[in-house]
Short mmCIF file of C-alpha atoms in Angstrom, two decimals:
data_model
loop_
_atom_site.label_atom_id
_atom_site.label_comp_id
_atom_site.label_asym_id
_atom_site.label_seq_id
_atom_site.Cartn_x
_atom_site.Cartn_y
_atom_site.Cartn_z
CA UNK A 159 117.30 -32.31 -180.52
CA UNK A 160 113.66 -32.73 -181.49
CA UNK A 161 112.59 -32.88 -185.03
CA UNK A 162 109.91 -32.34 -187.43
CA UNK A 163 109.66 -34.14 -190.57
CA UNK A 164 106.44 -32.50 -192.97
CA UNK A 165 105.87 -34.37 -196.05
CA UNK A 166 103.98 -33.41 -198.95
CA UNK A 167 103.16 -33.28 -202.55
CA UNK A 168 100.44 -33.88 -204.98
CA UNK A 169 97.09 -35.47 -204.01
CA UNK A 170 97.54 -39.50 -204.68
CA UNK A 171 101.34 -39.73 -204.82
CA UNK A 172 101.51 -41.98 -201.80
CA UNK A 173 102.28 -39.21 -199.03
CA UNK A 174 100.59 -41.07 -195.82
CA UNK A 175 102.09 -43.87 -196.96
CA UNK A 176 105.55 -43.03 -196.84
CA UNK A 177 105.21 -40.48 -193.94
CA UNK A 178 104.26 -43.69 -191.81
CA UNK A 179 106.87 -45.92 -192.89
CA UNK A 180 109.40 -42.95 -191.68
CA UNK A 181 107.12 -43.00 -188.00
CA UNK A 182 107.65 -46.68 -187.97
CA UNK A 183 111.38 -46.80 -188.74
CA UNK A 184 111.74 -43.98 -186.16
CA UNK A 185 109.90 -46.12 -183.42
CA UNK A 186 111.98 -49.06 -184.16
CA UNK A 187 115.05 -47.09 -183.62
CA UNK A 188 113.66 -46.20 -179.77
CA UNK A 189 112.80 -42.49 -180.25
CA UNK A 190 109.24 -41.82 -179.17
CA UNK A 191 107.36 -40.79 -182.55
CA UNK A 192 103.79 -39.00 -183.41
CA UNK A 193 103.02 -39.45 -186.37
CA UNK A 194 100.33 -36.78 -186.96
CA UNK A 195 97.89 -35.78 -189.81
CA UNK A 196 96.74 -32.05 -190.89
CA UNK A 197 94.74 -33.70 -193.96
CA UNK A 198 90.73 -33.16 -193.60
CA UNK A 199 90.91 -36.90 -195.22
CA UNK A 200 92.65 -38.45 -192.73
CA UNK A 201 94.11 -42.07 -193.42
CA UNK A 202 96.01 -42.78 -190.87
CA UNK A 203 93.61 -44.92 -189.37
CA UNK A 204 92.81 -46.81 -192.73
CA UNK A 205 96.60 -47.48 -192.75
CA UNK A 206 97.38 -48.58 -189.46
CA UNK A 207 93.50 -50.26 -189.33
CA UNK A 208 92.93 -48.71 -186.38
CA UNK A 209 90.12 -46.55 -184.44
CA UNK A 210 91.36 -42.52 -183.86
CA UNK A 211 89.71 -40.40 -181.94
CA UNK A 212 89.84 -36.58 -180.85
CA UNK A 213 93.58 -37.41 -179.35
CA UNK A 214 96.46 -39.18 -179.87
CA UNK A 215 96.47 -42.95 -179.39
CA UNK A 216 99.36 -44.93 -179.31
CA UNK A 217 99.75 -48.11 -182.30
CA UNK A 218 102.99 -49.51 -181.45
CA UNK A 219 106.10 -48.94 -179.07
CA UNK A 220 107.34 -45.41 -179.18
CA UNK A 221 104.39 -44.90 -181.95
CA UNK A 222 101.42 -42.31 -181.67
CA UNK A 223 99.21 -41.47 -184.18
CA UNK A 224 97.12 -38.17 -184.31
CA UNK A 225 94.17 -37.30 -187.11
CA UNK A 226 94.16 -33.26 -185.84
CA UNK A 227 90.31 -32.18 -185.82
CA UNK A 228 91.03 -28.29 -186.26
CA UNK A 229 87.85 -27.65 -185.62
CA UNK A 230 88.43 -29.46 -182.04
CA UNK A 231 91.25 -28.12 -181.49
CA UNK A 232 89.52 -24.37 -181.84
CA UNK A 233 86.97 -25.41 -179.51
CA UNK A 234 89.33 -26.17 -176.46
CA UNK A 235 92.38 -25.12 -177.24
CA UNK A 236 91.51 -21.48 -177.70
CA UNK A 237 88.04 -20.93 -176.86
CA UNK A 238 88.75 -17.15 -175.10
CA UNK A 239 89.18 -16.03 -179.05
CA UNK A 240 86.99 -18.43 -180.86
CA UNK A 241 83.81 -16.98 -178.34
CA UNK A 242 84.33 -13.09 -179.44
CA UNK A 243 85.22 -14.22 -183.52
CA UNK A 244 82.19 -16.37 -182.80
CA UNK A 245 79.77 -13.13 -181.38
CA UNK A 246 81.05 -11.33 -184.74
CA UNK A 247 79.40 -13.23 -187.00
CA UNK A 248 76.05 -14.47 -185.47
CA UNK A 249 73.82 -14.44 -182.58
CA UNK A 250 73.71 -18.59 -181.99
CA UNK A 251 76.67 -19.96 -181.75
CA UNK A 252 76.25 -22.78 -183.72
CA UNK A 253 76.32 -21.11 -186.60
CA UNK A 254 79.30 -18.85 -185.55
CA UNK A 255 81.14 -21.57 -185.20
CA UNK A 256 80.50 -22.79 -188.51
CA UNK A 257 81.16 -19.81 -190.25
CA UNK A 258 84.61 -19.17 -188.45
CA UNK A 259 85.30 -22.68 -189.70
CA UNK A 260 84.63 -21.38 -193.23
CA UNK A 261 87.25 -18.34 -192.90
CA UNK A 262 90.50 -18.84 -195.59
CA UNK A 263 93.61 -20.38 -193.78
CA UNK A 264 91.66 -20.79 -190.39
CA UNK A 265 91.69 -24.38 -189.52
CA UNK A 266 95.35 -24.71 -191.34
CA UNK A 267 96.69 -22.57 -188.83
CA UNK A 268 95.11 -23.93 -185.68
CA UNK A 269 96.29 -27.25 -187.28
CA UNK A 270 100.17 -25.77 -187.21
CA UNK A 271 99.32 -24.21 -183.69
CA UNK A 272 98.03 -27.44 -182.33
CA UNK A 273 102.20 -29.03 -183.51
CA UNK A 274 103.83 -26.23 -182.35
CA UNK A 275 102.62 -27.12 -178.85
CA UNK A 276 102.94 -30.90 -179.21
CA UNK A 277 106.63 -29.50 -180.20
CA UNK A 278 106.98 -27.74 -176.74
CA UNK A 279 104.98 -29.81 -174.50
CA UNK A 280 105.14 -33.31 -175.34
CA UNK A 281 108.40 -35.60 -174.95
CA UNK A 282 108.13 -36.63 -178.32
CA UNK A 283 112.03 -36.88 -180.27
CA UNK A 284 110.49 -36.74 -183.69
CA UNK A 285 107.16 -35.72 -185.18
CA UNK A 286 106.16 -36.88 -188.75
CA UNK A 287 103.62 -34.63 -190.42
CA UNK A 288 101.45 -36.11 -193.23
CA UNK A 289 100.42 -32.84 -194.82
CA UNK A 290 97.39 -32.50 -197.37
CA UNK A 291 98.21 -31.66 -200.72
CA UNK A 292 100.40 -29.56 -201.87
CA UNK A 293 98.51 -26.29 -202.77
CA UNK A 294 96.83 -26.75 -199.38
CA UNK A 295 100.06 -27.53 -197.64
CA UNK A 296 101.83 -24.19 -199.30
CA UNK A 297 99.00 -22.57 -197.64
CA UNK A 298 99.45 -24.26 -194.23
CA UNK A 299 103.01 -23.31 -194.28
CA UNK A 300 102.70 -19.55 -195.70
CA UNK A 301 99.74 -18.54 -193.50
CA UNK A 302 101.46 -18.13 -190.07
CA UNK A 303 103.94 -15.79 -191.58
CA UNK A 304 101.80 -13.63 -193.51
CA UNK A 305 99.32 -13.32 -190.56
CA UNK A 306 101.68 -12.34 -188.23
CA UNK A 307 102.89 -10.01 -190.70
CA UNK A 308 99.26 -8.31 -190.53
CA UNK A 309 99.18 -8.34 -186.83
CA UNK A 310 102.78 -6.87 -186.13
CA UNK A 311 100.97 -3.83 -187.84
CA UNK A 312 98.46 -4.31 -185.17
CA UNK A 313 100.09 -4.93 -181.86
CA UNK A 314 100.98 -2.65 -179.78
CA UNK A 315 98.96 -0.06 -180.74
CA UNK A 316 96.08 -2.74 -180.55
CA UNK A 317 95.22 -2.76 -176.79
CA UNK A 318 95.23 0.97 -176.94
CA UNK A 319 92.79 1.09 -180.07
CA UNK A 320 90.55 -1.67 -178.35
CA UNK A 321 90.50 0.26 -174.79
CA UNK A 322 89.59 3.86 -176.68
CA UNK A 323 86.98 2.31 -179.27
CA UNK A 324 85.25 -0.38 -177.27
CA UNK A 325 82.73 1.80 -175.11
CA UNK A 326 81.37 3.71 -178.55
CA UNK A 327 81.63 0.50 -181.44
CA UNK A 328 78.74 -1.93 -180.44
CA UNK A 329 76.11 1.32 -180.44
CA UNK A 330 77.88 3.06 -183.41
CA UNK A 331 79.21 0.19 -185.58
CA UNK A 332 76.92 -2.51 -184.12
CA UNK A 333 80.28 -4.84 -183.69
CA UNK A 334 81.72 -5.98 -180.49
CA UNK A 335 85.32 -5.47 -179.53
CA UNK A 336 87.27 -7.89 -178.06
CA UNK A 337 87.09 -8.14 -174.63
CA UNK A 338 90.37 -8.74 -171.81
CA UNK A 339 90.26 -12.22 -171.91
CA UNK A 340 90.01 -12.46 -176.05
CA UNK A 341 92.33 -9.14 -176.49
CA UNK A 342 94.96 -11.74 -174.56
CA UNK A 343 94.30 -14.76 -176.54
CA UNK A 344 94.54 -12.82 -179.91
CA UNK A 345 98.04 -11.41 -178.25
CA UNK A 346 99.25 -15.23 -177.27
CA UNK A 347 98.44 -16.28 -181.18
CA UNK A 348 100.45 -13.77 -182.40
CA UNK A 349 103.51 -14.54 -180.15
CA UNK A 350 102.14 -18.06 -181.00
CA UNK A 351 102.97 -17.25 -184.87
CA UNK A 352 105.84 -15.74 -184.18
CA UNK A 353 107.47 -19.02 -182.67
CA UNK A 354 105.41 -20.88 -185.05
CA UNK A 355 107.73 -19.34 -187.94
CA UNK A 356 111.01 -19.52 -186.56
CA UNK A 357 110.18 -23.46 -185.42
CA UNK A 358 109.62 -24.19 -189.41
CA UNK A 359 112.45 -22.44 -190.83
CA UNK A 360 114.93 -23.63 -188.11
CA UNK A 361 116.91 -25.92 -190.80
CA UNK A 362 118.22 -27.60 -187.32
CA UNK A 363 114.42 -29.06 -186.29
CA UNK A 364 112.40 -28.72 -189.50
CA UNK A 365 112.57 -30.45 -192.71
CA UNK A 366 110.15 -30.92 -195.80
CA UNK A 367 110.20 -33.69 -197.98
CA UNK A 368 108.18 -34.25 -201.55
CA UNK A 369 106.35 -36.88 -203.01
CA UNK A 370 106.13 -37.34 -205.97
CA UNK A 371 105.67 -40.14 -209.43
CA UNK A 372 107.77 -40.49 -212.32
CA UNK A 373 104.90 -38.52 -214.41
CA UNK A 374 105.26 -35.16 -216.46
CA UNK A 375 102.66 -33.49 -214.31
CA UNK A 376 103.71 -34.34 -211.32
CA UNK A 377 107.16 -33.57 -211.97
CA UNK A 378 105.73 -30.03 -213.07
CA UNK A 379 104.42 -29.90 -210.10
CA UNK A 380 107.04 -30.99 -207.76
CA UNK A 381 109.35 -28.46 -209.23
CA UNK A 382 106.81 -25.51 -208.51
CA UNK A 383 106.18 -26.93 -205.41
CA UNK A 384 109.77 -26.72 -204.56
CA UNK A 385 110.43 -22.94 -206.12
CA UNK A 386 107.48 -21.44 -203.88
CA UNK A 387 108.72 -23.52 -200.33
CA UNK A 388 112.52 -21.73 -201.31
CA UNK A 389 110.26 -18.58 -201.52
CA UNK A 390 109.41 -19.18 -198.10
CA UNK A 391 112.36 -20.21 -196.92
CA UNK A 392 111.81 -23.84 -195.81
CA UNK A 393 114.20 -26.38 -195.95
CA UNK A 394 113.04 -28.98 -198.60
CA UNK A 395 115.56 -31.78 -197.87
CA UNK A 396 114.44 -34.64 -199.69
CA UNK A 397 112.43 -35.95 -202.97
CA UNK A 398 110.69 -39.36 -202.99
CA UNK A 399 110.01 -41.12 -206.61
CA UNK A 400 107.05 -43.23 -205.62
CA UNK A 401 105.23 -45.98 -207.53
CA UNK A 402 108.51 -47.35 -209.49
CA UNK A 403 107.21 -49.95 -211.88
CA UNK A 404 109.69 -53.12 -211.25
CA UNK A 405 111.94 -53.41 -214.78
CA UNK A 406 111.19 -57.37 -215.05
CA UNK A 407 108.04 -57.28 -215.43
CA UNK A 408 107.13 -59.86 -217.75
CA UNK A 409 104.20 -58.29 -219.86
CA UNK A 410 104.24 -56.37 -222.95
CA UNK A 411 101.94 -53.59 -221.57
CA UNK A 412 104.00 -52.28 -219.49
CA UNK A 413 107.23 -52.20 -221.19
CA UNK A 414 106.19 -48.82 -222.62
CA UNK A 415 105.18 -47.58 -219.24
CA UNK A 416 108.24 -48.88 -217.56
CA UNK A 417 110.19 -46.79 -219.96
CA UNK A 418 108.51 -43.77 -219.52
CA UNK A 419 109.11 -44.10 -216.19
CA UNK A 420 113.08 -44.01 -216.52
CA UNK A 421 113.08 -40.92 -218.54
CA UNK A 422 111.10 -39.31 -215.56
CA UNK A 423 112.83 -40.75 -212.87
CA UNK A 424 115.83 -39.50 -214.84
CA UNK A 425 113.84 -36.49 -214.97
CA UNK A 426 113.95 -36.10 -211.52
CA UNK A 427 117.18 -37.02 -209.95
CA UNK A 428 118.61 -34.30 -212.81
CA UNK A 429 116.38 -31.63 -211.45
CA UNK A 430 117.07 -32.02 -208.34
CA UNK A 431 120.47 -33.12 -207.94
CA UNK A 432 121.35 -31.49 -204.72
CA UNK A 433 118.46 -33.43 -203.19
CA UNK A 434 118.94 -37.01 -201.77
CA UNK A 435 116.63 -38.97 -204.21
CA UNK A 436 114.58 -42.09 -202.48
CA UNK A 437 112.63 -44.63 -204.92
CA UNK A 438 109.85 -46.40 -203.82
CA UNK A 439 108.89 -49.64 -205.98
CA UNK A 440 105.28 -50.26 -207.10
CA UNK A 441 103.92 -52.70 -204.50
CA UNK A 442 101.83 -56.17 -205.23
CA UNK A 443 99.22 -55.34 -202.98
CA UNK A 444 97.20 -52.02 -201.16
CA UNK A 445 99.80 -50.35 -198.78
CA UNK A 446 97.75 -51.13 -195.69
CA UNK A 447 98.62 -52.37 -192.28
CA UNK A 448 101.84 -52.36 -190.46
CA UNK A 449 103.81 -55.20 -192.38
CA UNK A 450 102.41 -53.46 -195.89
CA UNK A 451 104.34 -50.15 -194.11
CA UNK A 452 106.71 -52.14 -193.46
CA UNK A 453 107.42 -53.61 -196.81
CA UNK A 454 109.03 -49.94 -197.46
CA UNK A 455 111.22 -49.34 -194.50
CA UNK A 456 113.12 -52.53 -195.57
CA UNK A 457 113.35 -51.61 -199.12
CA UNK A 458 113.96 -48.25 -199.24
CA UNK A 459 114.83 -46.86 -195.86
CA UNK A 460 116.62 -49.60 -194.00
CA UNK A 461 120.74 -48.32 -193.89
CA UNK A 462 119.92 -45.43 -194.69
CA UNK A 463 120.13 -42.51 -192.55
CA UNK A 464 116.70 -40.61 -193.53
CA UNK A 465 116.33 -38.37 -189.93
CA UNK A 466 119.87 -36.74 -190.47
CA UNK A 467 119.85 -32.93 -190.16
CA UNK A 468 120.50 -31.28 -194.24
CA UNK A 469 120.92 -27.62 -195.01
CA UNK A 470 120.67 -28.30 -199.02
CA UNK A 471 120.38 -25.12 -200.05
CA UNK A 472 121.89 -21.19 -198.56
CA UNK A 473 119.16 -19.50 -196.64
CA UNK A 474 118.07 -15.81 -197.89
CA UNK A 475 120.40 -13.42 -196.63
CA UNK A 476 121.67 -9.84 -196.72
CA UNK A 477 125.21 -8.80 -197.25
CA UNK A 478 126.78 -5.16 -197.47
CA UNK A 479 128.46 -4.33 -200.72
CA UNK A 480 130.23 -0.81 -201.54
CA UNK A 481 127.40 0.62 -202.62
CA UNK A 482 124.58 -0.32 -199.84
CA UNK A 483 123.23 -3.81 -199.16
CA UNK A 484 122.73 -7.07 -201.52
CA UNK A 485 119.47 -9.64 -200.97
CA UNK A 486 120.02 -13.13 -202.70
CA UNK A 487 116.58 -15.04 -202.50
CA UNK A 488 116.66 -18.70 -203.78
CA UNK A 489 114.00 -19.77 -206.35
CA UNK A 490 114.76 -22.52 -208.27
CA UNK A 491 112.71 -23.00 -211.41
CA UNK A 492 111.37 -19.89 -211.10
CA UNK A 493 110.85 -18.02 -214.82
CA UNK A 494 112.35 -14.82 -214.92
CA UNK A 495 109.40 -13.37 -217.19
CA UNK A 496 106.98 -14.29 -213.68
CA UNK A 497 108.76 -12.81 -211.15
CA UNK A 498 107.70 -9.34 -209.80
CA UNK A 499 109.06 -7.23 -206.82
CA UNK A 500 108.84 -3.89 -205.13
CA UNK A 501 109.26 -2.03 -202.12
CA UNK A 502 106.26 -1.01 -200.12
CA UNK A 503 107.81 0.88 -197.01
CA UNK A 504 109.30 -1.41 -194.73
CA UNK A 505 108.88 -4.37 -196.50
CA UNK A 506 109.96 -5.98 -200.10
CA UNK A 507 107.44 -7.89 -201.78
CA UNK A 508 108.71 -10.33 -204.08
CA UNK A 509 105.99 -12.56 -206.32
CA UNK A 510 106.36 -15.44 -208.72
CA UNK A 511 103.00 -16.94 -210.51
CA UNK A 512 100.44 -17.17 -207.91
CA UNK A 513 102.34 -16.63 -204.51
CA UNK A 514 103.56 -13.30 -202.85
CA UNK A 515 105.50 -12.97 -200.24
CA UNK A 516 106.39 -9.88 -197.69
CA UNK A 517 110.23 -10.17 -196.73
CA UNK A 518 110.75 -7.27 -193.89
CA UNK A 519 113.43 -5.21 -194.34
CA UNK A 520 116.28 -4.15 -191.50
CA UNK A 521 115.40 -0.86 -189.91
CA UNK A 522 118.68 0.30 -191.60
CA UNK A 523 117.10 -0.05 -194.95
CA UNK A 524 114.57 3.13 -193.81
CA UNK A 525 116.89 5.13 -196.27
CA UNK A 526 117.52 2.53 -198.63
CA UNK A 527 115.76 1.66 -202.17
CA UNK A 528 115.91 -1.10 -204.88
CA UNK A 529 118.40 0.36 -207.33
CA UNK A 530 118.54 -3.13 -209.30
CA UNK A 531 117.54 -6.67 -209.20
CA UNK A 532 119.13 -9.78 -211.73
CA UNK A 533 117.67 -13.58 -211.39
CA UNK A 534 120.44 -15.80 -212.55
CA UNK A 535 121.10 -19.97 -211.93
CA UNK A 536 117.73 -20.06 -209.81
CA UNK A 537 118.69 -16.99 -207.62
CA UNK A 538 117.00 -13.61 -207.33
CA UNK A 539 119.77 -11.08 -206.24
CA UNK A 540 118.48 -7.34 -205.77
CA UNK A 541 120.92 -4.38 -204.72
CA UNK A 542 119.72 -1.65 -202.75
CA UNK A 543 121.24 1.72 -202.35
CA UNK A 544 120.56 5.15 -201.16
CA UNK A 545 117.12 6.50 -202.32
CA UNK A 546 118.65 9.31 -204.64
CA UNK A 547 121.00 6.60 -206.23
CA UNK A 548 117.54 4.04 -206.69
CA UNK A 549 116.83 3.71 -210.43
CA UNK A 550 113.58 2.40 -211.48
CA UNK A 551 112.19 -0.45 -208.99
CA UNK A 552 110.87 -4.25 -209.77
CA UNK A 553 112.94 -4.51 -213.04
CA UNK A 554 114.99 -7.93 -213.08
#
């Protein structure tokens, strides 16, 4: 089966870095890799010291490498749409185009689009995303699910709403509807999303692994980083320690340093004991090149096998009880104190700290209310029953 591999974490942990020593090990074990970046900084080519362009170009045997331009990829991928956005925001195109660019989550999700086909059109047995950093990356991975949320309220009733309105909006409203063609394209996105979402939460094809450096904020980090993917539902599935200072150095500088180290590597493999844990020395030299990539595939990943499909932790999931119906919802290192939820008709929105999320409900629950919620051992169970048994909503 194919499979995607995203890595990400904090900005300067060493992500690229150990994303391509994963596409090289891959190649060297005969599957045919991409190794593809969704970072506006790209360094794949600084790594591999090579020349990338608007498409994939292959670096070794069984290795591609692909710096995604979303803008590009907007352009000719799914210009039908990208013309009518483009007509409602200026008269020259030019600008259009730049202001479309400058719309929230836009060029994340033609980014995830733009994988998603690789996924279904290319023969490739593994792709290896190197993802920007992490707040950008929970955006990436969040956006296709709460768009297509928005536009499931939209479709079918859309085509009908475009057909009836388009003759009177341009003279009354000044704004153009969209026409066939774009009316299609913004129906094959949503479909688009649709696949998009169950692609990154099948636990059989997608897997996300985090960076990270035996540091206090980083570690603070990581562990938020891995509460809000749970919230989502991905499968995290791994946690690299990167930048392990050697314990023989001979220098008194960094005898303190090394020690602070092992109480956050310690840290680390504590917090996230169900994880496999992968430690990546310090290097003597700039992690560039192949045999500088290479340098960590026989350290670290050699005999070990790092592509293996891992459900680490349950999925969300709904079971009947005697009274009505039971939601557990997994979010480790979540604070009780931050989390928030209620019911907003079809739909229960649960929030912790600065992320919300809109789980739909079964059309069964049409009758059904939150009657109670608890958040115990990193898991947020709520009960619902009938509406004249529902007590007072969102209290855990």
């Amino acid at each position: 089966m194919k499979r995607i591999y995203i890595f990400t974490g904090k900005g300067g942990v060493g992500k690229s870095s150990i994303a391509a020593a994963h596409a090289v090990k891959s190649a060297e074990e005969g599957i045919k890799t991409l190794l593809v970046s969704t970072d506006m900084a790209h360094n794949l080519g600084d790594i591999f010291e090579q020349e990338l362009g608007k498409e994939a170009k292959n670096i070794l045997p069984n290795l591609d490498l692909y710096e995604i331009d979303p803008e590009y990829v907007m352009e000719n991928d799914f210009s039908a749409v990208m013309s009518y956005l483009a007509s409602l925001f200026s008269d020259t195109q030019e600008s259009s185009m730049q202001n479309i660019g400058m719309i929230p989550g836009m060029e994340e999700l033609f980014s995830l689009l733009k994988i998603a086909d690789i996924y279904h059109r290319e023969d490739y047995g593994r792709i290896i995303v190197d993802c920007a950093p992490t707040g950008e990356t929970l955006s990436l991975l969040k956006f296709p699910e709460l768009l297509s949320w928005y536009m499931e309220k939209f479709f079918p009733i859309g085509k009908v709403a475009v057909r009836l309105l388009s003759p009177v909006s341009k003279a009354a409203f000044q704004i153009e509807m969209p026409n066939k063609a774009a009316m299609n394209e913004i129906e094959r996105i949503f479909l688009k999303l649709i696949e998009l979402q169950e692609l990154l939460k099948d636990r059989a094809i997608t897997s996300v692994r985090i960076v990270t450096t035996p540091e206090k904020m980083v570690l603070e980090e990581t562990k938020r980083s891995y509460m809000y993917l749970n919230l989502y539902d991905f499968n995290v599935d791994g946690i690299y320690i990167n930048r392990i200072l050697p314990a023989d150095l001979d220098n008194d500088f960094f005898v303190q340093w090394i020690a602070i180290q092992r109480e956050y590597i310690t840290c680390i493999r504590e917090s996230f004991s169900a994880l496999p844990v992968y430690e990546i020395p310090w290097y003597d030299e700039e992690l560039k090149g192949e045999k500088a990539i290479r340098r960590i595939v026989e350290n670290v990943l050699t005999g070990r096998d790092v592509f293996a499909v891992k459900n680490i932790t349950e999925r969300e999931h709904f079971e009947q009880t005697d009274e009505g119906y039971q939601l557990k919802v997994f979010l480790p290192y979540a604070e009780k104190e931050n989390i928030n939820l209620y019911q907003a008709a079809t739909d229960l929105v649960v929030q912790t700290g600065n992320f919300k999320r809109n789980i739909p409900l079964p059309n069964i629950f049409r009758s059904y209310m939150v009657t109670s919620a608890k958040f115990e051992d990193g898991t947020l169970c709520i009960w619902f029953g009938k509406e004249h048994d529902a007590d007072e909503q969102g209290i855990i």
